[in-house]
PDB file of C-alpha atoms in Angstrom:
ATOM      1  CA  MET A 173     -23.731  42.138  97.218  1.00  0.00           C
ATOM      2  CA  GLY A 174     -19.937  40.765  97.174  1.00  0.00           C
ATOM      3  CA  LYS A 175     -17.115  42.795  98.777  1.00  0.00           C
ATOM      4  CA  GLU A 176     -15.576  45.018  96.770  1.00  0.00           C
ATOM      5  CA  MET A 177     -12.108  44.377  95.926  1.00  0.00           C
ATOM      6  CA  LYS A 178      -8.847  46.969  96.382  1.00  0.00           C
ATOM      7  CA  TYR A 179      -6.967  45.395  93.730  1.00  0.00           C
ATOM      8  CA  LEU A 180      -7.627  44.407  89.929  1.00  0.00           C
ATOM      9  CA  LEU A 181      -4.921  42.698  88.138  1.00  0.00           C
ATOM     10  CA  ARG A 182      -4.728  43.401  84.190  1.00  0.00           C
ATOM     11  CA  VAL A 183      -1.806  42.087  81.734  1.00  0.00           C
ATOM     12  CA  ASP A 184      -1.663  43.297  78.538  1.00  0.00           C
ATOM     13  CA  ASP A 185      -0.800  42.888  75.138  1.00  0.00           C
ATOM     14  CA  PHE A 186      -1.801  39.407  73.386  1.00  0.00           C
ATOM     15  CA  PRO A 187      -0.280  38.855  71.120  1.00  0.00           C
ATOM     16  CA  HIS A 188       1.815  41.103  69.665  1.00  0.00           C
ATOM     17  CA  GLY A 189       3.833  42.308  73.217  1.00  0.00           C
ATOM     18  CA  HIS A 190       6.603  43.712  71.714  1.00  0.00           C
ATOM     19  CA  LYS A 191       7.374  45.320  68.071  1.00  0.00           C
ATOM     20  CA  ASP A 192      10.340  43.716  67.479  1.00  0.00           C
ATOM     21  CA  ARG A 193       9.237  40.370  68.514  1.00  0.00           C
ATOM     22  CA  TRP A 194       6.188  40.402  66.560  1.00  0.00           C
ATOM     23  CA  ASN A 195       8.001  41.520  63.348  1.00  0.00           C
ATOM     24  CA  GLU A 196      10.533  39.044  63.811  1.00  0.00           C
ATOM     25  CA  GLY A 197       7.709  36.289  64.444  1.00  0.00           C
ATOM     26  CA  ARG A 198       5.634  36.928  61.525  1.00  0.00           C
ATOM     27  CA  ILE A 199       8.799  37.323  59.267  1.00  0.00           C
ATOM     28  CA  THR A 200      10.515  34.108  60.149  1.00  0.00           C
ATOM     29  CA  ASP A 201       7.136  31.773  60.652  1.00  0.00           C
ATOM     30  CA  ASN A 202       4.191  33.593  59.434  1.00  0.00           C
ATOM     31  CA  GLU A 203       1.505  30.899  60.038  1.00  0.00           C
ATOM     32  CA  ASN A 204       2.429  30.008  64.073  1.00  0.00           C
ATOM     33  CA  THR A 205       3.842  33.488  65.153  1.00  0.00           C
ATOM     34  CA  ASN A 206       1.084  33.519  67.603  1.00  0.00           C
ATOM     35  CA  LEU A 207       1.957  29.763  69.280  1.00  0.00           C
ATOM     36  CA  ASN A 208       5.323  30.919  69.617  1.00  0.00           C
ATOM     37  CA  PHE A 209       3.940  34.033  71.895  1.00  0.00           C
ATOM     38  CA  GLN A 210       1.450  31.647  73.997  1.00  0.00           C
ATOM     39  CA  ASN A 211       4.729  30.002  75.322  1.00  0.00           C
ATOM     40  CA  SER A 212       5.850  32.884  76.398  1.00  0.00           C
ATOM     41  CA  LEU A 213       2.429  33.681  78.577  1.00  0.00           C
ATOM     42  CA  PHE A 214       4.660  32.754  82.026  1.00  0.00           C
ATOM     43  CA  PHE A 215       2.157  34.914  83.707  1.00  0.00           C
ATOM     44  CA  ILE A 216      -0.987  32.650  82.853  1.00  0.00           C
ATOM     45  CA  ASP A 217       0.889  29.417  84.675  1.00  0.00           C
ATOM     46  CA  ILE A 218       1.539  31.795  87.831  1.00  0.00           C
ATOM     47  CA  PHE A 219      -1.700  33.491  88.012  1.00  0.00           C
ATOM     48  CA  GLU A 220      -3.629  30.395  87.546  1.00  0.00           C
ATOM     49  CA  ARG A 221      -1.793  28.047  89.830  1.00  0.00           C
ATOM     50  CA  ASN A 222      -2.329  31.114  92.146  1.00  0.00           C
ATOM     51  CA  GLN A 223      -5.768  31.108  91.767  1.00  0.00           C
ATOM     52  CA  THR A 224      -5.414  34.798  91.482  1.00  0.00           C
ATOM     53  CA  PRO A 225      -8.249  36.204  89.535  1.00  0.00           C
ATOM     54  CA  PHE A 226      -6.696  39.117  86.104  1.00  0.00           C
ATOM     55  CA  ILE A 227      -8.042  40.106  82.955  1.00  0.00           C
ATOM     56  CA  LEU A 228      -5.836  39.501  79.979  1.00  0.00           C
ATOM     57  CA  GLY A 229      -5.951  42.282  77.018  1.00  0.00           C
ATOM     58  CA  VAL A 230      -6.118  40.619  73.751  1.00  0.00           C
ATOM     59  CA  THR A 231      -6.270  42.214  70.413  1.00  0.00           C
ATOM     60  CA  PRO A 232      -8.710  39.940  68.493  1.00  0.00           C
ATOM     61  CA  PHE A 233      -7.783  41.468  64.466  1.00  0.00           C
ATOM     62  CA  LEU A 234      -4.043  40.072  65.282  1.00  0.00           C
ATOM     63  CA  MET A 235      -5.502  36.756  66.796  1.00  0.00           C
ATOM     64  CA  THR A 236      -5.692  32.940  65.035  1.00  0.00           C
ATOM     65  CA  GLU A 237      -8.179  30.421  65.774  1.00  0.00           C
ATOM     66  CA  ALA A 238      -4.966  28.718  67.866  1.00  0.00           C
ATOM     67  CA  ASP A 239      -5.084  31.418  70.022  1.00  0.00           C
ATOM     68  CA  ILE A 240      -8.930  30.459  70.525  1.00  0.00           C
ATOM     69  CA  GLU A 241      -8.014  27.242  71.360  1.00  0.00           C
ATOM     70  CA  PHE A 242      -5.023  28.275  73.791  1.00  0.00           C
ATOM     71  CA  PHE A 243      -7.402  30.315  75.990  1.00  0.00           C
ATOM     72  CA  ASN A 244     -10.163  27.760  76.111  1.00  0.00           C
ATOM     73  CA  LYS A 245      -7.952  24.743  77.506  1.00  0.00           C
ATOM     74  CA  ASN A 246      -5.542  27.397  79.492  1.00  0.00           C
ATOM     75  CA  LEU A 247      -7.690  30.114  81.167  1.00  0.00           C
ATOM     76  CA  LYS A 248      -9.519  28.756  84.098  1.00  0.00           C
ATOM     77  CA  ILE A 249      -9.004  31.922  86.967  1.00  0.00           C
ATOM     78  CA  GLY A 250      -8.473  34.960  84.425  1.00  0.00           C
ATOM     79  CA  LYS A 251     -10.939  36.783  81.967  1.00  0.00           C
ATOM     80  CA  VAL A 252      -9.685  37.344  78.148  1.00  0.00           C
ATOM     81  CA  VAL A 253     -10.872  41.459  77.760  1.00  0.00           C
ATOM     82  CA  MET A 254     -10.881  42.921  74.390  1.00  0.00           C
ATOM     83  CA  HIS A 255      -7.880  45.815  74.326  1.00  0.00           C
ATOM     84  CA  GLY A 256      -8.808  47.113  71.289  1.00  0.00           C
ATOM     85  CA  PHE A 257      -9.327  46.027  67.561  1.00  0.00           C
ATOM     86  CA  ASP A 258      -6.032  45.567  66.199  1.00  0.00           C
ATOM     87  CA  HIS A 259      -4.132  48.091  68.649  1.00  0.00           C
ATOM     88  CA  GLY A 260      -3.187  50.790  66.161  1.00  0.00           C
ATOM     89  CA  PHE A 261      -1.654  48.112  63.384  1.00  0.00           C
ATOM     90  CA  SER A 262      -3.933  49.879  60.812  1.00  0.00           C
ATOM     91  CA  LEU A 263      -2.359  53.178  61.485  1.00  0.00           C
ATOM     92  CA  ARG A 264       1.270  52.024  59.605  1.00  0.00           C
ATOM     93  CA  GLU A 265       2.637  50.629  57.368  1.00  0.00           C
ATOM     94  CA  PHE A 266       4.238  46.891  58.187  1.00  0.00           C
ATOM     95  CA  GLY A 267       6.998  47.475  60.610  1.00  0.00           C
ATOM     96  CA  GLN A 268       6.648  50.840  61.014  1.00  0.00           C
ATOM     97  CA  TRP A 269       5.720  52.078  64.540  1.00  0.00           C
ATOM     98  CA  GLU A 270       7.201  55.468  64.439  1.00  0.00           C
ATOM     99  CA  SER A 271       3.756  57.229  64.065  1.00  0.00           C
ATOM    100  CA  ILE A 272       1.857  56.128  66.887  1.00  0.00           C
ATOM    101  CA  VAL A 273       3.070  58.116  69.389  1.00  0.00           C
ATOM    102  CA  SER A 274       2.334  61.156  67.584  1.00  0.00           C
ATOM    103  CA  ASP A 275      -1.621  59.655  67.271  1.00  0.00           C
ATOM    104  CA  TRP A 276      -2.027  59.135  70.567  1.00  0.00           C
ATOM    105  CA  GLU A 277      -3.723  62.895  71.543  1.00  0.00           C
ATOM    106  CA  ASN A 278      -5.835  62.317  69.116  1.00  0.00           C
ATOM    107  CA  GLY A 279      -7.152  59.100  70.528  1.00  0.00           C
ATOM    108  CA  GLY A 280      -4.428  56.334  69.222  1.00  0.00           C
ATOM    109  CA  GLU A 281      -6.272  53.471  66.883  1.00  0.00           C
ATOM    110  CA  PHE A 282      -9.423  55.267  67.301  1.00  0.00           C
ATOM    111  CA  LYS A 283      -7.970  58.562  65.756  1.00  0.00           C
ATOM    112  CA  ASP A 284      -9.924  58.370  62.625  1.00  0.00           C
ATOM    113  CA  LEU A 285     -12.841  55.985  63.080  1.00  0.00           C
ATOM    114  CA  SER A 286     -16.544  57.648  62.934  1.00  0.00           C
ATOM    115  CA  GLU A 287     -18.864  56.195  66.004  1.00  0.00           C
ATOM    116  CA  LYS A 288     -20.334  53.525  63.283  1.00  0.00           C
ATOM    117  CA  GLU A 289     -16.640  52.679  61.902  1.00  0.00           C
ATOM    118  CA  CYS A 290     -15.962  51.687  66.263  1.00  0.00           C
ATOM    119  CA  LEU A 291     -19.434  50.101  66.695  1.00  0.00           C
ATOM    120  CA  GLU A 292     -18.745  47.774  63.393  1.00  0.00           C
ATOM    121  CA  ARG A 293     -15.213  47.058  64.185  1.00  0.00           C
ATOM    122  CA  TYR A 294     -16.024  46.192  67.792  1.00  0.00           C
ATOM    123  CA  ARG A 295     -19.147  44.126  66.731  1.00  0.00           C
ATOM    124  CA  GLN A 296     -16.601  41.964  64.682  1.00  0.00           C
ATOM    125  CA  ALA A 297     -14.270  41.555  67.361  1.00  0.00           C
ATOM    126  CA  ASP A 298     -16.764  40.590  69.946  1.00  0.00           C
ATOM    127  CA  LYS A 299     -18.139  38.118  67.415  1.00  0.00           C
ATOM    128  CA  PHE A 300     -14.667  36.676  67.475  1.00  0.00           C
ATOM    129  CA  LEU A 301     -13.796  36.543  71.161  1.00  0.00           C
ATOM    130  CA  LYS A 302     -17.273  35.006  71.867  1.00  0.00           C
ATOM    131  CA  GLN A 303     -15.315  31.791  70.825  1.00  0.00           C
ATOM    132  CA  ILE A 304     -13.571  31.883  74.065  1.00  0.00           C
ATOM    133  CA  LYS A 305     -15.275  31.007  77.455  1.00  0.00           C
ATOM    134  CA  ASN A 306     -13.729  32.989  79.651  1.00  0.00           C
ATOM    135  CA  TYR A 307     -13.964  35.968  77.779  1.00  0.00           C
ATOM    136  CA  ASN A 308     -15.983  39.331  79.799  1.00  0.00           C
ATOM    137  CA  PRO A 309     -17.096  41.688  77.273  1.00  0.00           C
ATOM    138  CA  LYS A 310     -17.924  44.133  79.963  1.00  0.00           C
ATOM    139  CA  ASP A 311     -14.425  45.304  80.256  1.00  0.00           C
ATOM    140  CA  PHE A 312     -12.317  47.218  77.505  1.00  0.00           C
ATOM    141  CA  ILE A 313      -8.883  47.928  77.174  1.00  0.00           C
ATOM    142  CA  ALA A 314      -8.158  51.144  75.461  1.00  0.00           C
ATOM    143  CA  PRO A 315      -4.495  50.645  73.459  1.00  0.00           C
ATOM    144  CA  PHE A 316      -2.404  53.237  74.653  1.00  0.00           C
ATOM    145  CA  ASN A 317      -4.545  54.197  77.169  1.00  0.00           C
ATOM    146  CA  CYS A 318      -5.871  56.282  74.855  1.00  0.00           C
ATOM    147  CA  TYR A 319      -9.591  56.867  73.216  1.00  0.00           C
ATOM    148  CA  THR A 320     -12.215  59.122  71.858  1.00  0.00           C
ATOM    149  CA  GLN A 321     -15.769  60.684  71.998  1.00  0.00           C
ATOM    150  CA  ASN A 322     -16.643  58.574  68.898  1.00  0.00           C
ATOM    151  CA  LEU A 323     -15.927  55.340  70.658  1.00  0.00           C
ATOM    152  CA  LEU A 324     -17.406  55.723  73.781  1.00  0.00           C
ATOM    153  CA  ASN A 325     -20.632  56.356  71.911  1.00  0.00           C
ATOM    154  CA  ALA A 326     -20.181  53.427  70.112  1.00  0.00           C
ATOM    155  CA  PHE A 327     -20.001  51.661  73.511  1.00  0.00           C
ATOM    156  CA  GLN A 328     -23.621  52.811  74.215  1.00  0.00           C
ATOM    157  CA  GLU A 329     -24.874  49.730  72.347  1.00  0.00           C
ATOM    158  CA  THR A 330     -22.713  47.462  73.519  1.00  0.00           C
ATOM    159  CA  GLU A 331     -22.264  44.836  76.391  1.00  0.00           C
ATOM    160  CA  VAL A 332     -19.153  47.118  77.517  1.00  0.00           C
ATOM    161  CA  GLU A 333     -19.429  48.950  81.076  1.00  0.00           C
ATOM    162  CA  THR A 334     -16.179  50.244  81.970  1.00  0.00           C
ATOM    163  CA  ILE A 335     -13.203  51.443  79.933  1.00  0.00           C
ATOM    164  CA  HIS A 336      -9.489  50.883  81.391  1.00  0.00           C
ATOM    165  CA  THR A 337      -6.815  53.433  81.032  1.00  0.00           C
ATOM    166  CA  GLN A 338      -3.941  54.886  82.769  1.00  0.00           C
ATOM    167  CA  LYS A 339      -3.752  57.970  85.078  1.00  0.00           C
ATOM    168  CA  THR A 340      -1.069  59.617  82.898  1.00  0.00           C
ATOM    169  CA  GLU A 341      -3.264  59.698  79.352  1.00  0.00           C
ATOM    170  CA  TYR A 342      -6.346  60.475  81.144  1.00  0.00           C
ATOM    171  CA  ASP A 343      -5.096  63.678  82.527  1.00  0.00           C
ATOM    172  CA  LYS A 344      -2.851  64.947  79.688  1.00  0.00           C
ATOM    173  CA  PHE A 345      -5.656  64.082  77.321  1.00  0.00           C
ATOM    174  CA  ASN A 346      -8.373  65.524  79.232  1.00  0.00           C
ATOM    175  CA  TYR A 347     -10.210  62.541  79.199  1.00  0.00           C
ATOM    176  CA  ASN A 348     -12.610  63.909  82.278  1.00  0.00           C
ATOM    177  CA  GLU A 349     -13.940  66.217  79.730  1.00  0.00           C
ATOM    178  CA  LEU A 350     -15.669  63.281  77.923  1.00  0.00           C
ATOM    179  CA  ASN A 351     -19.200  61.953  77.770  1.00  0.00           C
ATOM    180  CA  TYR A 352     -19.113  58.586  79.186  1.00  0.00           C
ATOM    181  CA  GLY A 353     -23.045  57.948  79.216  1.00  0.00           C
ATOM    182  CA  LYS A 354     -23.588  54.589  80.780  1.00  0.00           C
ATOM    183  CA  LEU A 355     -19.629  53.623  80.897  1.00  0.00           C
ATOM    184  CA  GLU A 356     -17.328  53.603  84.134  1.00  0.00           C
ATOM    185  CA  VAL A 357     -13.942  54.483  83.502  1.00  0.00           C
ATOM    186  CA  ASN A 358     -11.075  52.561  85.411  1.00  0.00           C
ATOM    187  CA  ILE A 359      -8.032  54.637  85.804  1.00  0.00           C
ATOM    188  CA  SER A 360      -4.610  52.471  87.020  1.00  0.00           C
ATOM    189  CA  PRO A 361      -2.830  54.791  89.381  1.00  0.00           C
ATOM    190  CA  ASN A 362       0.974  55.606  88.193  1.00  0.00           C
ATOM    191  CA  GLU A 363       2.199  53.781  91.196  1.00  0.00           C
ATOM    192  CA  LEU A 364       0.750  50.667  89.819  1.00  0.00           C
ATOM    193  CA  TYR A 365       1.640  50.238  86.144  1.00  0.00           C
ATOM    194  CA  ASN A 366       4.437  48.675  84.619  1.00  0.00           C
ATOM    195  CA  HIS A 367       7.344  47.302  85.818  1.00  0.00           C
ATOM    196  CA  SER A 368       6.782  44.566  88.440  1.00  0.00           C
ATOM    197  CA  PRO A 369       9.395  45.344  90.938  1.00  0.00           C
ATOM    198  CA  VAL A 370       8.346  48.663  91.298  1.00  0.00           C
ATOM    199  CA  VAL A 371       4.569  47.932  91.678  1.00  0.00           C
ATOM    200  CA  LEU A 372       5.262  45.491  94.525  1.00  0.00           C
ATOM    201  CA  ASP A 373       7.148  48.282  96.368  1.00  0.00           C
ATOM    202  CA  ASN A 374       4.191  50.406  96.029  1.00  0.00           C
ATOM    203  CA  LEU A 375       1.865  47.800  96.863  1.00  0.00           C
ATOM    204  CA  LYS A 376       3.370  47.132  99.858  1.00  0.00           C
ATOM    205  CA  ASN A 377       3.566  50.818 100.702  1.00  0.00           C
ATOM    206  CA  GLY A 378      -0.458  51.034 100.671  1.00  0.00           C
ATOM    207  CA  HIS A 379      -0.831  52.072  96.803  1.00  0.00           C
ATOM    208  CA  THR A 380      -4.279  50.169  95.722  1.00  0.00           C
ATOM    209  CA  GLY A 381      -6.101  50.055  92.489  1.00  0.00           C
ATOM    210  CA  THR A 382      -5.609  48.615  89.176  1.00  0.00           C
ATOM    211  CA  ILE A 383      -2.448  46.968  88.742  1.00  0.00           C
ATOM    212  CA  VAL A 384      -1.240  47.018  85.143  1.00  0.00           C
ATOM    213  CA  LEU A 385       1.545  44.800  83.747  1.00  0.00           C
ATOM    214  CA  HIS A 386       3.070  44.390  79.895  1.00  0.00           C
ATOM    215  CA  TRP A 387       4.264  40.984  80.103  1.00  0.00           C
ATOM    216  CA  ILE A 388       6.799  41.028  77.204  1.00  0.00           C
ATOM    217  CA  PHE A 389       8.847  44.116  78.950  1.00  0.00           C
ATOM    218  CA  ASP A 390       8.979  42.287  82.115  1.00  0.00           C
ATOM    219  CA  SER A 391       9.470  38.726  82.698  1.00  0.00           C
ATOM    220  CA  ASN A 392      10.216  39.176  86.462  1.00  0.00           C
ATOM    221  CA  GLN A 393       8.656  35.645  87.443  1.00  0.00           C
ATOM    222  CA  GLU A 394       9.371  36.188  91.160  1.00  0.00           C
ATOM    223  CA  CYS A 395       7.452  39.600  91.389  1.00  0.00           C
ATOM    224  CA  TYR A 396       4.761  38.676  89.623  1.00  0.00           C
ATOM    225  CA  ASP A 397       4.299  35.676  91.793  1.00  0.00           C
ATOM    226  CA  GLU A 398       4.792  37.882  94.774  1.00  0.00           C
ATOM    227  CA  ILE A 399       1.984  40.077  93.501  1.00  0.00           C
ATOM    228  CA  SER A 400      -0.358  37.380  92.776  1.00  0.00           C
ATOM    229  CA  LYS A 401       0.151  35.921  96.453  1.00  0.00           C
ATOM    230  CA  PHE A 402      -0.113  40.042  97.712  1.00  0.00           C
ATOM    231  CA  ILE A 403      -3.345  40.399  95.972  1.00  0.00           C
ATOM    232  CA  ASN A 404      -4.851  37.306  97.317  1.00  0.00           C
ATOM    233  CA  GLN A 405      -3.980  37.882 101.059  1.00  0.00           C
ATOM    234  CA  ASN A 406      -5.146  41.611 100.575  1.00  0.00           C
ATOM    235  CA  ASN A 407      -8.011  41.161  98.707  1.00  0.00           C
ATOM    236  CA  ALA A 408      -9.370  38.650 101.321  1.00  0.00           C
ATOM    237  CA  THR A 409      -8.816  41.135 104.165  1.00  0.00           C
TER     238      THR A 409
END
């Protein structure tokens, strides 16, 4: 049996990243939007160069075949993980993001989906992502760290083994009261979530668990590199 790692490195949000950049890209270059975002994925070079295992949350209904080619060419160490189906884009008209926050407590992207609808969307998304050699179907990252009982029920019939969330949402929305069945839940601690300089300090202060970075908001390459090397050193001890 392999040694359990102290740290799991998770990076969220491909290809959309940030609403303004996503909208700008779609408006100015509809067919090649994702190619522009691929060029911004600096962290892949860092983590692959340092040979640091990581999972990258991708949203399949927002992706293109060009993304498949990109990941098959550039991912050797990292694994692609499903990060929702459309990350809630179906909840609002083009360019309108205001309502999504109020939907979090009801499950975010999944708030209006039946168990059957969740399973149908999952199977469509899973089929698309299986074109990627380094796709890991055993993990699922919930967009906004939010989900529903219907989604968990649907996953009982899939390869998903672990659903990823964050402590703030897990506690706030009483996710401990849900029935997970065969699933494990991975809860990222607040201390290791989002801003890489803060995450790095908290790592050095002894915090362990799943590290979550959002590349579009935080492009501190020096911190990403230090976090990568810290993980390598400490997961090996």
